[in-house]
Coordinates of C-alpha atoms in Angstrom, one line a residue:
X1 CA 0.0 0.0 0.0
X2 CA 0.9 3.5 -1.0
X3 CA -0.4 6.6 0.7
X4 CA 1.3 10.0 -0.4
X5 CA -1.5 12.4 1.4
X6 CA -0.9 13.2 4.8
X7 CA -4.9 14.5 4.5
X8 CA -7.3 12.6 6.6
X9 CA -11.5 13.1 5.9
X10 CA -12.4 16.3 5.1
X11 CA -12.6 19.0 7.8
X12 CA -13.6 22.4 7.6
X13 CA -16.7 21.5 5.6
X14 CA -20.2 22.1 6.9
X15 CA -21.4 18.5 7.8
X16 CA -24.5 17.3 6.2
X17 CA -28.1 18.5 7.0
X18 CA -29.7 16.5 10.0
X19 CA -33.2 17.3 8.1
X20 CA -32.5 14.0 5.7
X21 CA -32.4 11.7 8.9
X22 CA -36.2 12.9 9.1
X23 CA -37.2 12.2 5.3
X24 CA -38.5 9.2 5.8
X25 CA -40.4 10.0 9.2
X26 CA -41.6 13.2 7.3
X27 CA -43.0 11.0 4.2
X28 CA -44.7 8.7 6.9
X29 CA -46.1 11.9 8.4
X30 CA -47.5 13.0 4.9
X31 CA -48.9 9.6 3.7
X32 CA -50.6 8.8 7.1
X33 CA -52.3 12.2 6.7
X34 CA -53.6 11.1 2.9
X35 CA -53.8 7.9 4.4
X36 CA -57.0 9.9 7.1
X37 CA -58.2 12.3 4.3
X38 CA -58.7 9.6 2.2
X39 CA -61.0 7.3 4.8
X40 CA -62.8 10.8 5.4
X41 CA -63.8 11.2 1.7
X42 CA -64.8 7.4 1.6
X43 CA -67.1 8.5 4.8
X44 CA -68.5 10.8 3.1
X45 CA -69.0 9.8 -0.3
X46 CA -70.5 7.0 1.0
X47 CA -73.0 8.4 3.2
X48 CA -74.0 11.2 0.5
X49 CA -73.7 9.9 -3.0
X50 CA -76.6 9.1 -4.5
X51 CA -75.7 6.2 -5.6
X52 CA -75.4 4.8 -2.1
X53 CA -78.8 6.6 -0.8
X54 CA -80.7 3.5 -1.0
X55 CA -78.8 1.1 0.9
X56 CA -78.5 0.8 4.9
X57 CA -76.8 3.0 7.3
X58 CA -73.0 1.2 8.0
X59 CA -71.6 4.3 10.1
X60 CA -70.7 2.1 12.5
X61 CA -69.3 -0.5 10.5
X62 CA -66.9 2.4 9.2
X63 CA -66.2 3.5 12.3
X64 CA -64.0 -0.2 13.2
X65 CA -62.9 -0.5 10.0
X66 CA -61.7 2.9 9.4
X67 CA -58.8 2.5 11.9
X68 CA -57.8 -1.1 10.9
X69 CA -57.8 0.2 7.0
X70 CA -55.3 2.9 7.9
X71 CA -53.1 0.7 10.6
X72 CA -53.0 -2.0 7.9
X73 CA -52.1 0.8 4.7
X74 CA -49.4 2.4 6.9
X75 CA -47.8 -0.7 8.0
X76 CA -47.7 -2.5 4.1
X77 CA -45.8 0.6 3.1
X78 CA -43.3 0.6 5.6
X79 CA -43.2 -3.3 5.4
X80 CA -42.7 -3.4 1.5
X81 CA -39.8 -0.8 1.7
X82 CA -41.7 3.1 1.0
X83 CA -39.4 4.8 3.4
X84 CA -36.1 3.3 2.8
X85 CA -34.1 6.6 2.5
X86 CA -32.3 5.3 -0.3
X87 CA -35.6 5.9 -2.6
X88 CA -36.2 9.2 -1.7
X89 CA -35.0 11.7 -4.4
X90 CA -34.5 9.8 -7.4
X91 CA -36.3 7.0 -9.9
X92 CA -39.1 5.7 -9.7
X93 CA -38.9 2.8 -6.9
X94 CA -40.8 5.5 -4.6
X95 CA -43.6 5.7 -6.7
X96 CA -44.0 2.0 -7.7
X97 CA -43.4 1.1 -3.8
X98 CA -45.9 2.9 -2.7
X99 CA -49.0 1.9 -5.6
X100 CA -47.7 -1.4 -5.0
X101 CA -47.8 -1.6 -1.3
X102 CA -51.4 0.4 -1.8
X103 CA -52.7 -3.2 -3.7
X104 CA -51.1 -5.1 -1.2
X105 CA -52.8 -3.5 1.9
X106 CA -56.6 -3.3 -0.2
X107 CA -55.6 -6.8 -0.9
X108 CA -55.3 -7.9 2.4
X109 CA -57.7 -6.3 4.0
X110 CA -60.6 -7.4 1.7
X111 CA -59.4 -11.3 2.2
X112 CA -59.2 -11.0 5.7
X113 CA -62.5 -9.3 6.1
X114 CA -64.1 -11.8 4.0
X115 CA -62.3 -14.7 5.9
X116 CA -63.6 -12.8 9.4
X117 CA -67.2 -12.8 7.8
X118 CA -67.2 -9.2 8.6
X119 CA -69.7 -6.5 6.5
X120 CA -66.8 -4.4 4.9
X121 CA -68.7 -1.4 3.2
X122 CA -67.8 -2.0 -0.4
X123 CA -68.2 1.6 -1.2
X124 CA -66.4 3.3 1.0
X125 CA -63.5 0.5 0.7
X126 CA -63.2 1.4 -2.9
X127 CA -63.7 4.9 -2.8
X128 CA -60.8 4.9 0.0
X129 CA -58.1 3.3 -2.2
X130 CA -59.2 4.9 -5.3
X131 CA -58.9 8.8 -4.1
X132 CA -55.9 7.6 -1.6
X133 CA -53.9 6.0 -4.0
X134 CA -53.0 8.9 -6.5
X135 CA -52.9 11.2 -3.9
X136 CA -50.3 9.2 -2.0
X137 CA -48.6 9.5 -5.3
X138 CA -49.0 13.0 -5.4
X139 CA -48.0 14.1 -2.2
X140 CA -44.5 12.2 -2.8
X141 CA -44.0 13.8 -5.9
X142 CA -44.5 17.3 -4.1
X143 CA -42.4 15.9 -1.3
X144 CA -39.5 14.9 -3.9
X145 CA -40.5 19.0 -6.0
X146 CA -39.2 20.0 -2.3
X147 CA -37.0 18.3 -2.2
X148 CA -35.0 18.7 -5.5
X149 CA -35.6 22.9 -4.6
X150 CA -33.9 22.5 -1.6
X151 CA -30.9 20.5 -2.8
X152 CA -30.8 22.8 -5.8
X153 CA -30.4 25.7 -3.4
X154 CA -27.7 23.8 -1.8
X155 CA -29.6 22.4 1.3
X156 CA -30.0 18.8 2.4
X157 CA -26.6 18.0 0.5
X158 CA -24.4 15.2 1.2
X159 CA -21.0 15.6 0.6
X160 CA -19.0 12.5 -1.5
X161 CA -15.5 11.8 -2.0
X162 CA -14.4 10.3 -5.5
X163 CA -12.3 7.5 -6.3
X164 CA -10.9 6.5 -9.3
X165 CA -8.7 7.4 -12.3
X166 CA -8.8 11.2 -13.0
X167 CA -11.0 11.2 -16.1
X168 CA -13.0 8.7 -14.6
X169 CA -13.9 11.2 -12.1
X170 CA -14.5 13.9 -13.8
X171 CA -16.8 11.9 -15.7
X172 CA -19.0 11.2 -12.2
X173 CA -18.3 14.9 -11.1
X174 CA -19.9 16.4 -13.9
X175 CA -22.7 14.4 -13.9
X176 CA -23.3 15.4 -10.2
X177 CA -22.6 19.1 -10.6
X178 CA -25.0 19.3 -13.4
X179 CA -27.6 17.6 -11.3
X180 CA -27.8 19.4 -8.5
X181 CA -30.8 18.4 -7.6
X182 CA -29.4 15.2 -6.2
X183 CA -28.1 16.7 -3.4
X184 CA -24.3 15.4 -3.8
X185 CA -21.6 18.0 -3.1
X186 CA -18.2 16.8 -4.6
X187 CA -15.6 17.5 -1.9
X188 CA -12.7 15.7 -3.5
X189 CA -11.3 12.5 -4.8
X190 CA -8.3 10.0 -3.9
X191 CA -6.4 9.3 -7.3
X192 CA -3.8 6.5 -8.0
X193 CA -0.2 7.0 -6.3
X194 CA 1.2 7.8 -10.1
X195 CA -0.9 11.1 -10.0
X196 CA 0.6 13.8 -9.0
X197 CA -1.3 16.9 -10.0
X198 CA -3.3 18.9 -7.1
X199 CA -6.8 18.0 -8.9
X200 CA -8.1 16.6 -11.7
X201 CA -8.5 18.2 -15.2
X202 CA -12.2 18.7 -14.1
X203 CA -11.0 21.0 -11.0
X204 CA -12.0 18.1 -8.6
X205 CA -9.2 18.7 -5.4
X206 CA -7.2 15.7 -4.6
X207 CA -7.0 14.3 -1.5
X208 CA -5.3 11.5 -1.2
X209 CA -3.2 8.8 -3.1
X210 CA -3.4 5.2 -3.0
X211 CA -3.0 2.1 -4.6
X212 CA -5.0 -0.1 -2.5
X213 CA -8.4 0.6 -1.8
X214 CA -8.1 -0.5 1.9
X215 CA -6.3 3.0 2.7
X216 CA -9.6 5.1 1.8
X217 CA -11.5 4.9 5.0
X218 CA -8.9 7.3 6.4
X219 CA -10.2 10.1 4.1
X220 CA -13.9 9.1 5.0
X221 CA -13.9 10.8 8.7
X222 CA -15.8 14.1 7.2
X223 CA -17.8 12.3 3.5
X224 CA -21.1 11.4 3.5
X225 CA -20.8 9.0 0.4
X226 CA -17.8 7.1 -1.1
X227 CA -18.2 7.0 -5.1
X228 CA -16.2 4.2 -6.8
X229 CA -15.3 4.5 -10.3
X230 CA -13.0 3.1 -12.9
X231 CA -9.0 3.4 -13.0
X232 CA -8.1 2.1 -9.5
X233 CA -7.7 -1.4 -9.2
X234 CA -9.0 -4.0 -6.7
X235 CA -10.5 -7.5 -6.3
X236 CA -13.9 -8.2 -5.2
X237 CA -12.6 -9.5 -1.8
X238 CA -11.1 -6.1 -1.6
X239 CA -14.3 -4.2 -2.1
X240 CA -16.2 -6.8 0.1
X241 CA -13.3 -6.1 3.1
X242 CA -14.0 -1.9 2.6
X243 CA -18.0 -2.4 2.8
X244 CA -16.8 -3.9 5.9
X245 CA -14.4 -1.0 6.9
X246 CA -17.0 1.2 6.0
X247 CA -19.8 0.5 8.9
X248 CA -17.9 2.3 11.5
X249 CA -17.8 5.6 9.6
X250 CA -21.7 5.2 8.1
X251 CA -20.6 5.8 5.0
X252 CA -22.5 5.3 1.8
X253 CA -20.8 3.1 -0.7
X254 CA -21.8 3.6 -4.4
X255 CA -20.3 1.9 -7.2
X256 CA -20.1 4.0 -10.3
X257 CA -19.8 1.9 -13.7
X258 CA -18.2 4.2 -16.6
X259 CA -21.5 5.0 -18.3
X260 CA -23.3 8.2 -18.2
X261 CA -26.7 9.3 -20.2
X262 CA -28.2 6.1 -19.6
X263 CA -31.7 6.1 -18.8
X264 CA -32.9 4.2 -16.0
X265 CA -35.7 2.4 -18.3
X266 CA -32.2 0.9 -19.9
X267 CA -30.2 0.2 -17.0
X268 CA -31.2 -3.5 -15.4
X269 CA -29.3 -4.5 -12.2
X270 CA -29.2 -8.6 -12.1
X271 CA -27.5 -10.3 -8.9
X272 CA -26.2 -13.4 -9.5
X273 CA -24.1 -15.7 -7.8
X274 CA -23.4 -12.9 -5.4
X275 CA -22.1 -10.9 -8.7
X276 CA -24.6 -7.9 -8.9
X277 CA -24.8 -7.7 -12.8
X278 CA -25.5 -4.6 -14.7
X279 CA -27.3 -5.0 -17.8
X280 CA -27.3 -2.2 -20.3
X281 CA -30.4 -2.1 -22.9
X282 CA -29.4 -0.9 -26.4
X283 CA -30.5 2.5 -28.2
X284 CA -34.3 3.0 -28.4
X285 CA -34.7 5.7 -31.3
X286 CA -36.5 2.5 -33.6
X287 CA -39.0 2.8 -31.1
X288 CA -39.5 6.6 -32.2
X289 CA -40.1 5.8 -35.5
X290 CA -42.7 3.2 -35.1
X291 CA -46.8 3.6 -35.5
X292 CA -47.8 4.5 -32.1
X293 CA -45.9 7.8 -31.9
X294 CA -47.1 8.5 -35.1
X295 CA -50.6 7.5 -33.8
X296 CA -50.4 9.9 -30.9
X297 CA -48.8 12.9 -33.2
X298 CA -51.5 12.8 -35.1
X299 CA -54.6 12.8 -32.6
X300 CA -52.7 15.3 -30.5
X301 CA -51.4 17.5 -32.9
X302 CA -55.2 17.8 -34.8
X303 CA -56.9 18.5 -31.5
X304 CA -54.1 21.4 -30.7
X305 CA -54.9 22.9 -33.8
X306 CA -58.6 22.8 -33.5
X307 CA -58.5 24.3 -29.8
X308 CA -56.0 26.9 -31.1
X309 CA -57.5 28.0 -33.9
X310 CA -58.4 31.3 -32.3
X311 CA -54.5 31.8 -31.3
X312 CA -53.9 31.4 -34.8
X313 CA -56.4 34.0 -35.9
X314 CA -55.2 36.3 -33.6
X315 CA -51.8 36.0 -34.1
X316 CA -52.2 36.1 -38.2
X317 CA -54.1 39.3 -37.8
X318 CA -51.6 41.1 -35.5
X319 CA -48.6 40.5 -37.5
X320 CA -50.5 41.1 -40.6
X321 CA -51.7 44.7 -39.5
X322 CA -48.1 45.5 -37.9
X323 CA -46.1 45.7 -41.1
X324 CA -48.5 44.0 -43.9
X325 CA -45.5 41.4 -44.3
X326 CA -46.2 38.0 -44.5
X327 CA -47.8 36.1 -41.6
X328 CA -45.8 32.5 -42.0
X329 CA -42.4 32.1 -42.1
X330 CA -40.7 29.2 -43.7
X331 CA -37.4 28.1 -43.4
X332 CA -35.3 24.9 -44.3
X333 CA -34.7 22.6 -41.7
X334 CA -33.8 19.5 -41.3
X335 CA -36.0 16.3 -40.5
X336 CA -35.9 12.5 -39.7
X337 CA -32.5 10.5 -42.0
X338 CA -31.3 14.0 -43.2
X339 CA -34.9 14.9 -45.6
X340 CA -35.2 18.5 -45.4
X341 CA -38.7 20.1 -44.8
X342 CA -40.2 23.8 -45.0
X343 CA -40.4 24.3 -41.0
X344 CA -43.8 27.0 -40.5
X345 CA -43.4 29.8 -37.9
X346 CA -45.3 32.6 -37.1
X347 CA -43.0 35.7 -38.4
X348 CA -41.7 37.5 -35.6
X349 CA -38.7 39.5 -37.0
X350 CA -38.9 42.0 -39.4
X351 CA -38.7 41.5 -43.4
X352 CA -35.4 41.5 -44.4
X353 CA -34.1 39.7 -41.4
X354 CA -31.9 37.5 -43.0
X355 CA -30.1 40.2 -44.5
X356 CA -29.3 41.8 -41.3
X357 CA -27.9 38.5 -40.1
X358 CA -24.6 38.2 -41.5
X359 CA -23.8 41.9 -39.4
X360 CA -25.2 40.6 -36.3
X361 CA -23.0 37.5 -36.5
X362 CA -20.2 39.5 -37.0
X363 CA -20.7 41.7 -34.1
X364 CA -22.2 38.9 -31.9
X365 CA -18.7 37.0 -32.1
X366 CA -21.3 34.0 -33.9
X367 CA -18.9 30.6 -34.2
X368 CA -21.5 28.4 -34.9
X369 CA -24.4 25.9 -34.0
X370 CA -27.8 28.2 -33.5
X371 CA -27.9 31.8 -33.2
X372 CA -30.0 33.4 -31.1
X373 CA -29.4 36.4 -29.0
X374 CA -31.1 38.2 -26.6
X375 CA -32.8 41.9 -27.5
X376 CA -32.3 41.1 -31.0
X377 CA -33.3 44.3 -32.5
X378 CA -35.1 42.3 -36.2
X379 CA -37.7 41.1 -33.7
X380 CA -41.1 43.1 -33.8
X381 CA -43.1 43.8 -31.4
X382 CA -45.8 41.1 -32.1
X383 CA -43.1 38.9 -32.1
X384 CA -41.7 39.6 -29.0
X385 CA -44.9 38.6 -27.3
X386 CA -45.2 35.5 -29.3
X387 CA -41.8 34.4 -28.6
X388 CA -42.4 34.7 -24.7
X389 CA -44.5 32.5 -24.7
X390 CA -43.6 29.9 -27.4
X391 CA -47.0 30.7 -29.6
X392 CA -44.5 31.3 -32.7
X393 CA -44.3 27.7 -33.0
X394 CA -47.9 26.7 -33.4
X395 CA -48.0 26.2 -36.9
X396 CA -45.5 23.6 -36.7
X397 CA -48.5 21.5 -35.6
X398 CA -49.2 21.6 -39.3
X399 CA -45.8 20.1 -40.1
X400 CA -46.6 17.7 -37.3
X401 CA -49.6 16.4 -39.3
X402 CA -47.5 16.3 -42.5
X403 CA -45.3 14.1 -40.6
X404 CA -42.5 16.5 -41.0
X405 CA -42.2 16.8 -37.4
X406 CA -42.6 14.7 -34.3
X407 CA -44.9 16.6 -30.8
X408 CA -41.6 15.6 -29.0
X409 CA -38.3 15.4 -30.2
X410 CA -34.9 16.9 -30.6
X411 CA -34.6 20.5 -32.0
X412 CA -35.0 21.0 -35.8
X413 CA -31.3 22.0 -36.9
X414 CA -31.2 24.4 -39.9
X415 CA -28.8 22.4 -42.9
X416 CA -25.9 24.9 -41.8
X417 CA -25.7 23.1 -38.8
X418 CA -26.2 19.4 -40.0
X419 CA -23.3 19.9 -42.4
X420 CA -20.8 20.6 -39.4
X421 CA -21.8 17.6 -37.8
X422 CA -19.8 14.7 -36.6
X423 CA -21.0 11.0 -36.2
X424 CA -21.9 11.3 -33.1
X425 CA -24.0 14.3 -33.2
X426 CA -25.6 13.2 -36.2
X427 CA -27.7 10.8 -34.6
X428 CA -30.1 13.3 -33.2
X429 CA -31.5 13.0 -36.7
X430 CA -32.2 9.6 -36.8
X431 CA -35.9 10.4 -35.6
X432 CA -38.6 13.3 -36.1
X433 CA -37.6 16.3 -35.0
X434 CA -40.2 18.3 -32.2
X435 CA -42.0 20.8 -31.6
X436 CA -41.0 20.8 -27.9
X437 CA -38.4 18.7 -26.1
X438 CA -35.7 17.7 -23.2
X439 CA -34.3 21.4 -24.8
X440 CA -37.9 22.7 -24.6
X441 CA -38.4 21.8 -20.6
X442 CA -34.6 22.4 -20.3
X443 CA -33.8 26.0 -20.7
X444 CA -34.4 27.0 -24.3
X445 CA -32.1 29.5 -25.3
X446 CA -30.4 29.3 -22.2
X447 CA -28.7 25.8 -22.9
X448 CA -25.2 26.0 -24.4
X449 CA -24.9 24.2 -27.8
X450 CA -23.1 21.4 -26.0
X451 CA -25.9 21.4 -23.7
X452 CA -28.8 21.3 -26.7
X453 CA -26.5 18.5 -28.4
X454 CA -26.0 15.9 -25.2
X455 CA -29.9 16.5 -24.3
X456 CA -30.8 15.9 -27.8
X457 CA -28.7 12.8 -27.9
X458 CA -29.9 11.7 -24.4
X459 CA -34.1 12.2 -25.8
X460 CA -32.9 9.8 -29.3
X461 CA -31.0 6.8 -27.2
X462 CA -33.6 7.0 -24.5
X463 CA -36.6 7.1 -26.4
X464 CA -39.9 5.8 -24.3
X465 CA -43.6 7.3 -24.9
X466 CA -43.6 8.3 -20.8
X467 CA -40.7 10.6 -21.1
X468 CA -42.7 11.8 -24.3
X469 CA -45.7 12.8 -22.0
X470 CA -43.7 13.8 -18.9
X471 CA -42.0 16.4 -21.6
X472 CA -45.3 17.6 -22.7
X473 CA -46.7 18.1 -19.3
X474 CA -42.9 19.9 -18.2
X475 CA -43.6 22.3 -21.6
X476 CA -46.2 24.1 -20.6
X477 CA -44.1 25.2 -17.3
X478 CA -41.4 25.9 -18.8
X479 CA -43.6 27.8 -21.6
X480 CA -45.6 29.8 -18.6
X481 CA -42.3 30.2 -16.8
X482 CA -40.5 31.6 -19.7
X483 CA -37.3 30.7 -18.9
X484 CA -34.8 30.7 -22.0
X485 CA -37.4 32.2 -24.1
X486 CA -35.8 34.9 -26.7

């Protein structure tokens, strides 16, 4: 073993909140009290629906099994694993804990009240479950909403020390800094003994040096989570031997493989033998291309453009009266396996805005990608209201229905920037581009090209009809919010 640090944990930094040790007792809190609204609306609803008004009086049969309902709910959740603090934050194990401990407990109760013989009150048992179960759902999400806020204003953080090679690392820093709304702060890292820089490429601070991985619980007396990655070597006897070390410091261990923008739809964990086994799903963009998101294009798409017809009257008639100019404008952009297609906008710049361009690049510094800037002085004044708030793009619904474009996807690129491509960033055309997407719900204008380019890539490799809803629901927030819009 080689240690050439004389540093020992991390001192100086402010320890982790003690507000995380309550998560889980706070999420208990909050469900029991969904878990009592929701009995009270089964109460009532089946003392006053009309649907119920002709059958007997069971107040008192409500009354027993009211109690036993929640005692049984609450105890099924924290018996099937809803309050581990490992699912808080992140995923979807929370959510599919808690519907699936919901079944469990109606499940139960309903066979054991029929084994007992005893009246259960059908209506108010199925009203119960089927108000309390989505809002069990919703109150987490909320709970995880203030959650992410907190972390995001650097509260509730816990701090983690990386170990690995150096670009390794960096690799697992970025992702965390980018992400701040996982709550990990990255205080350091210990590096192989043949390092000798004072911190990674990245700007991560080294801490220590070492060739065996039993020297790294003395740089754990201040970290909150130990991050392995790639470029250090050890055995799995090794590994099992610091879990071990570990326990006295309560420490988190996490294992970082060498794989980032990987959904968790494609990532699979498989133990076997005692060999926890990662599997790794291939690229999902065929799935883009297939007949059900065509399917929901089209139905959603058509019923946008009936319910915003009056947007689109509007809109025409204010840019028409403005300047008399033209109401649409096209321009070239480029679709699905490179096909270009006439993209429809509203027009919110002024007539001869592509002459003004080549000045503006000039004086903007413009060295490629997509220009936008903000104040741009070719925007009018109809425009500028259209832009805020995204209603420029509405007639792309049209190139939607022409199959042109997808509802979600990655950002039509004009053919400028498809012929600086490389191979890599060229598969963000292998589906339909969209009229909103991960860039949409992500900060528009805001992003940096790199930015536009990775969440583009991310949306075509990790392609599932979900995310495509999620992203619709997340658009009209972002669209309201106005974030990036210019």
């Amino acid at each position: 073993m080689t240690i050439l640090s004389e540093r020992r944990g991390v001192r100086g930094i402010a320890g982790p909140s003690r507000s995380l040790r309550y998560l889980p007792a706070t999420a208990f809190l909050l469900d029991l009290a969904v878990m009592v609204g929701a009995c009270l609306v089964g109460v009532l609803g089946r003392l006053h629906l009309p649907v119920f008004h002709s059958l007997t009086d069971v107040s008192s049969r409500v009354t027993v099994i009211g109690p036993v309902l929640i005692a049984t709910w609450a105890a099924t959740l924290w018996v099937l694993g809803a309050y581990r603090s490992e699912i808080f934050g992140a995923g979807t194990d929370e959510f599919k804990r808690v519907v699936s401990s919901s079944v469990h407990a109606a499940g139960l109760l309903g066979v054991v009240c029929y084994l007992g013989k005893f009246p259960l009150p059908r209506g108010f048992f199925v009203l119960t479950y089927a108000v309390g179960v989505p809002a069990l759902v919703i109150g987490r999400a909320v709970l995880r909403r203030l959650l992410h806020s907190a972390r995001t204003k650097g509260v509730l953080q816990e701090r983690v020390l990386i170990v690995g090679g150096p670009s390794q690392i960096d690799d697992v820093a970025t992702v965390l800094r980018r992400e701040r709304w996982l709550g990990y702060t990255v205080v350091g890292a210990v590096v192989p003994s043949s390092y000798a820089e004072p911190e990674t490429a990245g700007g991560v601070p080294v801490l220590g040096r070492a060739d065996d991985i039993g020297a790294l619980p003395a740089w754990c007396g201040g970290v909150d989570v130990l991050f392995m990655t790639g470029g250090l070597s050890y055995g799995s006897t090794e590994l099992r031997k610091l879990v071990w070390q570990l326990e006295q410091y309560a420490v988190q261990l996490v294992v970082a493989p060498a794989v980032t923008d990987f959904s968790g739809e494609r990532v699979r964990a498989r133990p076997v033998g005692g060999l926890p086994l990662v599997h790794l799903e291939g690229p999902r963009w065929q799935h883009a291309a297939r007949w059900a998101k065509r399917a929901f294009d089209v139905a959603g798409s058509s019923i946008l453009l009936v319910l915003g017809l009056p947007v689109f009257v509007v809109a025409a008639g204010w840019i028409k009266l403005h300047d008399r100019g033209p109401v649409l404008f096209k321009q070239n952009r480029t679709g699905r396996n490179g096909v270009e297609f006439a993209c429809l906008k509203f027009r919110t710049m002024v007539v001869d805005a592509e002459a003004l361009l080549a000045r503006l690049h000039e004086e903007q510094g413009y060295a490629g990608g997509l220009f936008k800037m903000k104040d741009d002085p070719r925007i009018t004044r109809p425009g500028r209201l259209l832009r805020r708030f995204s209603l420029d793009e509405l007639p792309q619904l049209i190139n939607v229905v022409r199959g042109d474009m997808s509802l979600v996807g990655p950002r039509p690129p004009l053919p400028t920037e498809v012929a600086t491509y490389d191979p890599d960033t060229a598969r963000r055309l292998r589906v339909r581009p969209g009229l909103t997407g991960l860039w949409q719900v992500s900060g528009r204008s805001d992003l940096s090209w790199e930015d536009s380019i990775r969440l583009d890539l991310f949306y075509v490799d990790n392609w599932s009809m979900l995310q495509d809803i999620s992203i619709l629901g997340r658009t009209v927030g972002a669209v309201l919010g106005r974030r990036g819009a210019y």
